Structures are given as structure tokens and as C-alpha cells.
């Protein structure tokens, strides 16, 4: 399985866009990029996933580089409730998920 | 070291039949336990989580239920399966610390309801 590299922590002002990067330089052609987040005392929450094209849903946007070696999760208008650990995971759809360290995003007023 | 077990690995059940999936964790005490479902081509959906014996929180309304009879045992059940219950069911645990670096998942159970 491809491994991912994310910054340990990030801060973001409330109302601003939060851009969370992820490197996955060894990704293979059949592996998707998934983003999850874990808010305190809760299980991981699915945010978005993509294969090649950029994706957008009601929660976030996912920008994947053309070579697929990195991606960025964008929360367009961060709120205090977006404070969480964000996990970038590269897997095939049938794989078992293993959450790495993720990025601890702190949104401040 | 900690390990997490799930069984059975695969299961084919007719619509309307009951279901019981079991998850056990070894090598840790008082874990937070989670049941997830992943439908084909979809993200992981949290179904239930438990912070202790007899304590179950449900994330989505459904015909499934969960129980935690022992500290390291988590059971997913249904009285009557629906076609929409097909999917890949994952059990996971964490130490209960938000900054736990890794959430460990079991091998999963593939359920096909026909």
C-alpha cells in the first residue's frame, strides 16, 4: 500500500480556508485518495475521496495533482467545529484502513 | 502487542435472516470500539461506537444493533437482514485518546445479502 506524509499540525483562523496537504509519491494506478477526520471522542468521519479528478462535496474540495503524487484537502470556510485530526489515506477500495498520524487542525477564533 | 479479530471473514446470508458479527481485541484494556461499514465504492461509514461495557452510541438509524458484553468484545447484530446491509464491515479500536496515532482495524467481514 502507498504511504502518505502529512504535516503534524496546522492552525487556521475561523472563516478562512484550511488547506491540508498530503504527499503520496508511491501511489499506484488503482489506489484512491481518501480523507477522513476524527473529532474528539468520535470515530473517523469520511470527508471525500478521489482517484484522478478534483472532487467537491458539501464538506470539502479535494485537489489531486496531475501526477497523483500529492493532494490537498480544502475546507473553504473553516469553523471551530472543524477542529479535528485529518487523515489522508491511499487505498484500494477493498483495503483495510490504517490511520496514520494525520494532521491536527486547530481552528481558532 | 495489540491485535483485533473479526469473524467470520465472509458471509452470505439470505434476506430476512439474522446476523451476528463478532469483534475481539487483545492486548489492551478499556478500548474504544467501533463498527464501520463500507459499501462498494463508498467511504467508510461509522455505525456504532462504544466507550465501555454496555455503552453503545449509534451513528445512523438502521436495522442493525450492537452490544458490548465484555470489555474487549463488540458484537454487531441484526434480527432480519436487508439487501442494503451488504457491505464490508470493519471493527476498529482506539485507546480512547484523541491523539492516538493509529486507529487499528480488524480484517473485516464481507457480507453479501441475497
mmCIF file of C-alpha atoms in Angstrom:
data_model
loop_
_atom_site.group_PDB
_atom_site.id
_atom_site.type_symbol
_atom_site.label_atom_id
_atom_site.label_comp_id
_atom_site.label_asym_id
_atom_site.label_seq_id
_atom_site.Cartn_x
_atom_site.Cartn_y
_atom_site.Cartn_z
ATOM 1 C CA UNK A 1 0.000 0.000 0.000
ATOM 2 C CA UNK A 2 1.112 3.551 -0.696
ATOM 3 C CA UNK A 3 2.153 5.564 2.311
ATOM 4 C CA UNK A 4 1.209 9.154 2.957
ATOM 5 C CA UNK A 5 3.019 12.057 4.540
ATOM 6 C CA UNK A 6 1.133 14.856 6.247
ATOM 7 C CA UNK A 7 2.216 17.750 8.447
ATOM 8 C CA UNK A 8 1.787 17.007 12.114
ATOM 9 C CA UNK A 9 -0.281 20.075 12.872
ATOM 10 C CA UNK A 10 -1.757 23.198 11.344
ATOM 11 C CA UNK A 11 -3.620 26.249 12.560
ATOM 12 C CA UNK A 12 -6.332 28.112 10.719
ATOM 13 C CA UNK A 13 -8.374 31.195 11.547
ATOM 14 C CA UNK A 14 -12.108 30.751 11.652
ATOM 15 C CA UNK A 15 -13.727 31.723 8.351
ATOM 16 C CA UNK A 16 -10.549 31.210 6.373
ATOM 17 C CA UNK A 17 -9.822 28.350 4.018
ATOM 18 C CA UNK A 18 -7.906 25.451 5.518
ATOM 19 C CA UNK A 19 -5.585 23.744 3.029
ATOM 20 C CA UNK A 20 -4.293 20.399 4.231
ATOM 21 C CA UNK A 21 -1.549 18.828 2.103
ATOM 22 C CA UNK A 22 -0.727 15.172 1.671
ATOM 23 C CA UNK A 23 2.128 13.532 -0.166
ATOM 24 C CA UNK A 24 1.658 10.050 -1.624
ATOM 25 C CA UNK A 25 4.504 9.677 -4.070
ATOM 26 C CA UNK A 26 4.256 5.871 -4.340
ATOM 27 C CA UNK A 27 0.577 5.740 -5.169
ATOM 28 C CA UNK A 28 -0.409 3.152 -7.744
ATOM 29 C CA UNK A 29 -2.983 3.423 -10.503
ATOM 30 C CA UNK A 30 -5.805 1.642 -8.707
ATOM 31 C CA UNK A 31 -5.459 3.423 -5.400
ATOM 32 C CA UNK A 32 -7.820 6.138 -4.286
ATOM 33 C CA UNK A 33 -7.055 9.111 -2.080
ATOM 34 C CA UNK A 34 -9.405 9.221 0.896
ATOM 35 C CA UNK A 35 -9.705 11.858 3.556
ATOM 36 C CA UNK A 36 -11.198 11.246 6.952
ATOM 37 C CA UNK A 37 -11.263 13.281 10.081
ATOM 38 C CA UNK A 38 -11.639 12.394 13.713
ATOM 39 C CA UNK A 39 -13.226 14.815 16.093
ATOM 40 C CA UNK A 40 -12.518 14.260 19.757
ATOM 41 C CA UNK A 41 -14.104 11.098 21.195
ATOM 42 C CA UNK A 42 -15.720 10.146 17.888
ATOM 43 C CA UNK A 43 -14.841 7.660 15.189
ATOM 44 C CA UNK A 44 -13.407 8.732 11.895
ATOM 45 C CA UNK A 45 -15.713 10.640 9.634
ATOM 46 C CA UNK A 46 -15.482 10.222 5.914
ATOM 47 C CA UNK A 47 -14.898 13.537 4.129
ATOM 48 C CA UNK A 48 -14.150 12.933 0.483
ATOM 49 C CA UNK A 49 -12.250 10.685 -1.878
ATOM 50 C CA UNK A 50 -10.942 10.784 -5.424
ATOM 51 C CA UNK A 51 -8.937 8.892 -7.995
ATOM 52 C CA UNK A 52 -7.666 11.343 -10.602
ATOM 53 C CA UNK A 53 -10.045 14.256 -10.903
ATOM 54 C CA UNK A 54 -10.640 17.009 -8.401
ATOM 55 C CA UNK A 55 -13.688 16.417 -6.265
ATOM 56 C CA UNK A 56 -16.032 18.657 -4.321
ATOM 57 C CA UNK A 57 -18.850 17.925 -1.924
ATOM 58 C CA UNK A 58 -20.719 19.753 0.795
ATOM 59 C CA UNK A 59 -17.847 19.371 3.225
ATOM 60 C CA UNK A 60 -14.691 19.989 1.252
ATOM 61 C CA UNK A 61 -12.774 20.002 -2.013
ATOM 62 C CA UNK A 62 -10.029 17.602 -2.976
ATOM 63 C CA UNK A 63 -7.325 18.718 -5.363
ATOM 64 C CA UNK A 64 -5.130 15.939 -6.786
ATOM 65 C CA UNK A 65 -2.034 16.811 -8.778
ATOM 66 C CA UNK A 66 -1.783 15.555 -12.332
ATOM 67 C CA UNK A 67 0.914 13.024 -11.422
ATOM 68 C CA UNK A 68 -1.203 11.949 -8.420
ATOM 69 C CA UNK A 69 1.777 12.153 -6.099
ATOM 70 C CA UNK A 70 0.163 14.685 -3.810
ATOM 71 C CA UNK A 71 -3.193 16.133 -2.922
ATOM 72 C CA UNK A 72 -4.736 18.934 -0.903
ATOM 73 C CA UNK A 73 -7.919 18.901 1.124
ATOM 74 C CA UNK A 74 -9.584 22.291 1.221
ATOM 75 C CA UNK A 75 -12.125 23.357 3.813
ATOM 76 C CA UNK A 76 -13.322 26.595 2.225
ATOM 77 C CA UNK A 77 -14.585 28.348 5.345
ATOM 78 C CA UNK A 78 -13.226 26.680 8.463
ATOM 79 C CA UNK A 79 -15.293 26.770 11.641
ATOM 80 C CA UNK A 80 -14.396 25.867 15.203
ATOM 81 C CA UNK A 81 -16.212 22.572 14.718
ATOM 82 C CA UNK A 82 -13.678 21.649 12.037
ATOM 83 C CA UNK A 83 -11.009 21.265 14.705
ATOM 84 C CA UNK A 84 -10.001 17.629 14.362
ATOM 85 C CA UNK A 85 -7.312 15.251 13.213
ATOM 86 C CA UNK A 86 -7.425 14.858 9.427
ATOM 87 C CA UNK A 87 -6.237 11.647 7.847
ATOM 88 C CA UNK A 88 -5.158 11.236 4.261
ATOM 89 C CA UNK A 89 -5.320 7.594 3.253
ATOM 90 C CA UNK A 90 -4.387 5.985 -0.032
ATOM 91 C CA UNK A 91 -6.024 2.642 -0.584
ATOM 92 C CA UNK A 92 -7.785 0.390 -2.980
ATOM 93 C CA UNK A 93 -11.496 0.217 -2.255
ATOM 94 C CA UNK A 94 -11.227 -3.220 -0.725
ATOM 95 C CA UNK A 95 -8.322 -2.489 1.569
ATOM 96 C CA UNK A 96 -8.363 -2.340 5.296
ATOM 97 C CA UNK A 97 -7.903 1.196 6.523
ATOM 98 C CA UNK A 98 -4.989 2.055 8.701
ATOM 99 C CA UNK A 99 -4.993 5.545 10.026
ATOM 100 C CA UNK A 100 -1.591 7.161 10.323
ATOM 101 C CA UNK A 101 -0.748 10.184 12.409
ATOM 102 C CA UNK A 102 -2.773 12.638 10.349
ATOM 103 C CA UNK A 103 -2.762 16.419 10.649
ATOM 104 C CA UNK A 104 -4.102 18.022 13.779
ATOM 105 C CA UNK A 105 -6.022 21.050 12.546
ATOM 106 C CA UNK A 106 -6.779 23.685 15.139
ATOM 107 C CA UNK A 107 -9.261 26.348 14.083
ATOM 108 C CA UNK A 108 -9.046 29.434 16.261
ATOM 109 C CA UNK A 109 -11.500 32.338 16.622
ATOM 110 C CA UNK B 1 1.097 -6.229 21.244
ATOM 111 C CA UNK B 2 -2.495 -5.459 20.485
ATOM 112 C CA UNK B 3 -4.482 -7.464 17.995
ATOM 113 C CA UNK B 4 -8.040 -7.262 16.791
ATOM 114 C CA UNK B 5 -10.028 -10.184 15.485
ATOM 115 C CA UNK B 6 -13.201 -10.354 13.481
ATOM 116 C CA UNK B 7 -15.201 -13.312 12.299
ATOM 117 C CA UNK B 8 -16.404 -14.633 10.066
ATOM 118 C CA UNK B 9 -14.266 -13.348 7.223
ATOM 119 C CA UNK B 10 -17.015 -13.711 4.654
ATOM 120 C CA UNK B 11 -20.696 -14.377 4.948
ATOM 121 C CA UNK B 12 -23.504 -14.915 2.500
ATOM 122 C CA UNK B 13 -26.939 -14.636 4.055
ATOM 123 C CA UNK B 14 -30.482 -14.605 2.683
ATOM 124 C CA UNK B 15 -32.707 -11.586 3.142
ATOM 125 C CA UNK B 16 -34.612 -11.785 6.401
ATOM 126 C CA UNK B 17 -32.097 -13.973 8.186
ATOM 127 C CA UNK B 18 -30.384 -12.926 11.444
ATOM 128 C CA UNK B 19 -26.829 -11.688 11.712
ATOM 129 C CA UNK B 20 -24.141 -11.803 14.347
ATOM 130 C CA UNK B 21 -20.625 -10.498 13.736
ATOM 131 C CA UNK B 22 -18.061 -10.590 16.477
ATOM 132 C CA UNK B 23 -15.012 -8.479 17.190
ATOM 133 C CA UNK B 24 -12.484 -9.019 19.952
ATOM 134 C CA UNK B 25 -9.418 -7.065 20.924
ATOM 135 C CA UNK B 26 -6.369 -8.443 22.679
ATOM 136 C CA UNK B 27 -3.517 -6.715 24.443
ATOM 137 C CA UNK B 28 -5.322 -3.636 25.655
ATOM 138 C CA UNK B 29 -7.904 -2.723 28.218
ATOM 139 C CA UNK B 30 -10.893 -0.396 28.086
ATOM 140 C CA UNK B 31 -10.567 0.367 24.398
ATOM 141 C CA UNK B 32 -12.993 2.470 22.405
ATOM 142 C CA UNK B 33 -14.554 0.134 19.867
ATOM 143 C CA UNK B 34 -16.155 0.954 16.545
ATOM 144 C CA UNK B 35 -18.210 -0.775 13.889
ATOM 145 C CA UNK B 36 -17.971 0.582 10.353
ATOM 146 C CA UNK B 37 -19.499 -0.409 7.071
ATOM 147 C CA UNK B 38 -18.018 0.232 3.681
ATOM 148 C CA UNK B 39 -20.374 -0.248 0.776
ATOM 149 C CA UNK B 40 -18.826 -0.920 -2.614
ATOM 150 C CA UNK B 41 -17.145 2.209 -3.961
ATOM 151 C CA UNK B 42 -18.103 4.274 -0.933
ATOM 152 C CA UNK B 43 -16.314 5.738 2.032
ATOM 153 C CA UNK B 44 -16.259 4.245 5.468
ATOM 154 C CA UNK B 45 -19.467 4.810 7.430
ATOM 155 C CA UNK B 46 -19.425 4.701 11.200
ATOM 156 C CA UNK B 47 -22.299 2.592 12.523
ATOM 157 C CA UNK B 48 -21.693 2.269 16.264
ATOM 158 C CA UNK B 49 -19.070 3.099 18.819
ATOM 159 C CA UNK B 50 -18.608 2.123 22.431
ATOM 160 C CA UNK B 51 -16.528 3.681 25.167
ATOM 161 C CA UNK B 52 -17.198 0.916 27.693
ATOM 162 C CA UNK B 53 -19.150 -2.210 28.604
ATOM 163 C CA UNK B 54 -22.825 -1.787 27.848
ATOM 164 C CA UNK B 55 -22.295 1.692 26.381
ATOM 165 C CA UNK B 56 -23.325 1.920 22.754
ATOM 166 C CA UNK B 57 -23.753 5.002 20.583
ATOM 167 C CA UNK B 58 -25.493 4.702 17.248
ATOM 168 C CA UNK B 59 -24.465 6.961 14.424
ATOM 169 C CA UNK B 60 -27.100 6.149 11.841
ATOM 170 C CA UNK B 61 -30.619 4.738 12.008
ATOM 171 C CA UNK B 62 -30.772 1.206 10.673
ATOM 172 C CA UNK B 63 -31.913 -2.304 11.387
ATOM 173 C CA UNK B 64 -28.579 -3.219 12.929
ATOM 174 C CA UNK B 65 -27.707 -3.205 16.614
ATOM 175 C CA UNK B 66 -24.506 -3.524 18.613
ATOM 176 C CA UNK B 67 -23.648 -4.853 22.027
ATOM 177 C CA UNK B 68 -20.582 -4.887 24.218
ATOM 178 C CA UNK B 69 -20.942 -7.697 26.748
ATOM 179 C CA UNK B 70 -17.285 -7.643 27.738
ATOM 180 C CA UNK B 71 -14.548 -5.034 27.774
ATOM 181 C CA UNK B 72 -12.857 -6.302 24.639
ATOM 182 C CA UNK B 73 -15.795 -7.823 22.805
ATOM 183 C CA UNK B 74 -18.039 -5.975 20.382
ATOM 184 C CA UNK B 75 -20.925 -7.643 18.552
ATOM 185 C CA UNK B 76 -22.921 -6.433 15.576
ATOM 186 C CA UNK B 77 -26.343 -7.986 15.104
ATOM 187 C CA UNK B 78 -29.485 -7.894 13.082
ATOM 188 C CA UNK B 79 -32.777 -9.719 13.504
ATOM 189 C CA UNK B 80 -33.646 -9.529 9.804
ATOM 190 C CA UNK B 81 -31.125 -8.649 7.135
ATOM 191 C CA UNK B 82 -31.946 -6.382 4.224
ATOM 192 C CA UNK B 83 -30.313 -6.328 0.802
ATOM 193 C CA UNK B 84 -28.884 -2.928 1.671
ATOM 194 C CA UNK B 85 -26.965 -4.463 4.562
ATOM 195 C CA UNK B 86 -24.456 -5.942 2.131
ATOM 196 C CA UNK B 87 -21.011 -4.495 2.529
ATOM 197 C CA UNK B 88 -17.661 -4.724 4.183
ATOM 198 C CA UNK B 89 -17.911 -4.479 7.975
ATOM 199 C CA UNK B 90 -14.940 -3.269 9.909
ATOM 200 C CA UNK B 91 -14.334 -3.248 13.630
ATOM 201 C CA UNK B 92 -11.767 -0.843 14.995
ATOM 202 C CA UNK B 93 -10.346 0.229 18.307
ATOM 203 C CA UNK B 94 -8.503 3.135 19.795
ATOM 204 C CA UNK B 95 -7.072 3.693 23.221
ATOM 205 C CA UNK B 96 -9.573 6.447 23.857
ATOM 206 C CA UNK B 97 -7.000 9.167 23.471
ATOM 207 C CA UNK B 98 -7.775 11.671 20.732
ATOM 208 C CA UNK B 99 -4.081 11.765 19.911
ATOM 209 C CA UNK B 100 -3.801 8.035 19.432
ATOM 210 C CA UNK B 101 -1.650 7.899 16.396
ATOM 211 C CA UNK B 102 -3.250 4.927 14.742
ATOM 212 C CA UNK B 103 -6.710 3.502 14.731
ATOM 213 C CA UNK B 104 -6.465 -0.223 14.333
ATOM 214 C CA UNK B 105 -8.967 -2.065 12.246
ATOM 215 C CA UNK B 106 -9.759 -5.739 12.151
ATOM 216 C CA UNK B 107 -9.588 -7.775 8.953
ATOM 217 C CA UNK B 108 -13.250 -7.118 8.257
ATOM 218 C CA UNK B 109 -16.228 -9.241 7.308
ATOM 219 C CA UNK B 110 -17.612 -9.218 3.814
ATOM 220 C CA UNK B 111 -21.339 -9.671 3.983
ATOM 221 C CA UNK B 112 -23.452 -10.410 0.969
ATOM 222 C CA UNK B 113 -27.188 -10.448 1.459
ATOM 223 C CA UNK B 114 -29.086 -12.200 -1.308
#
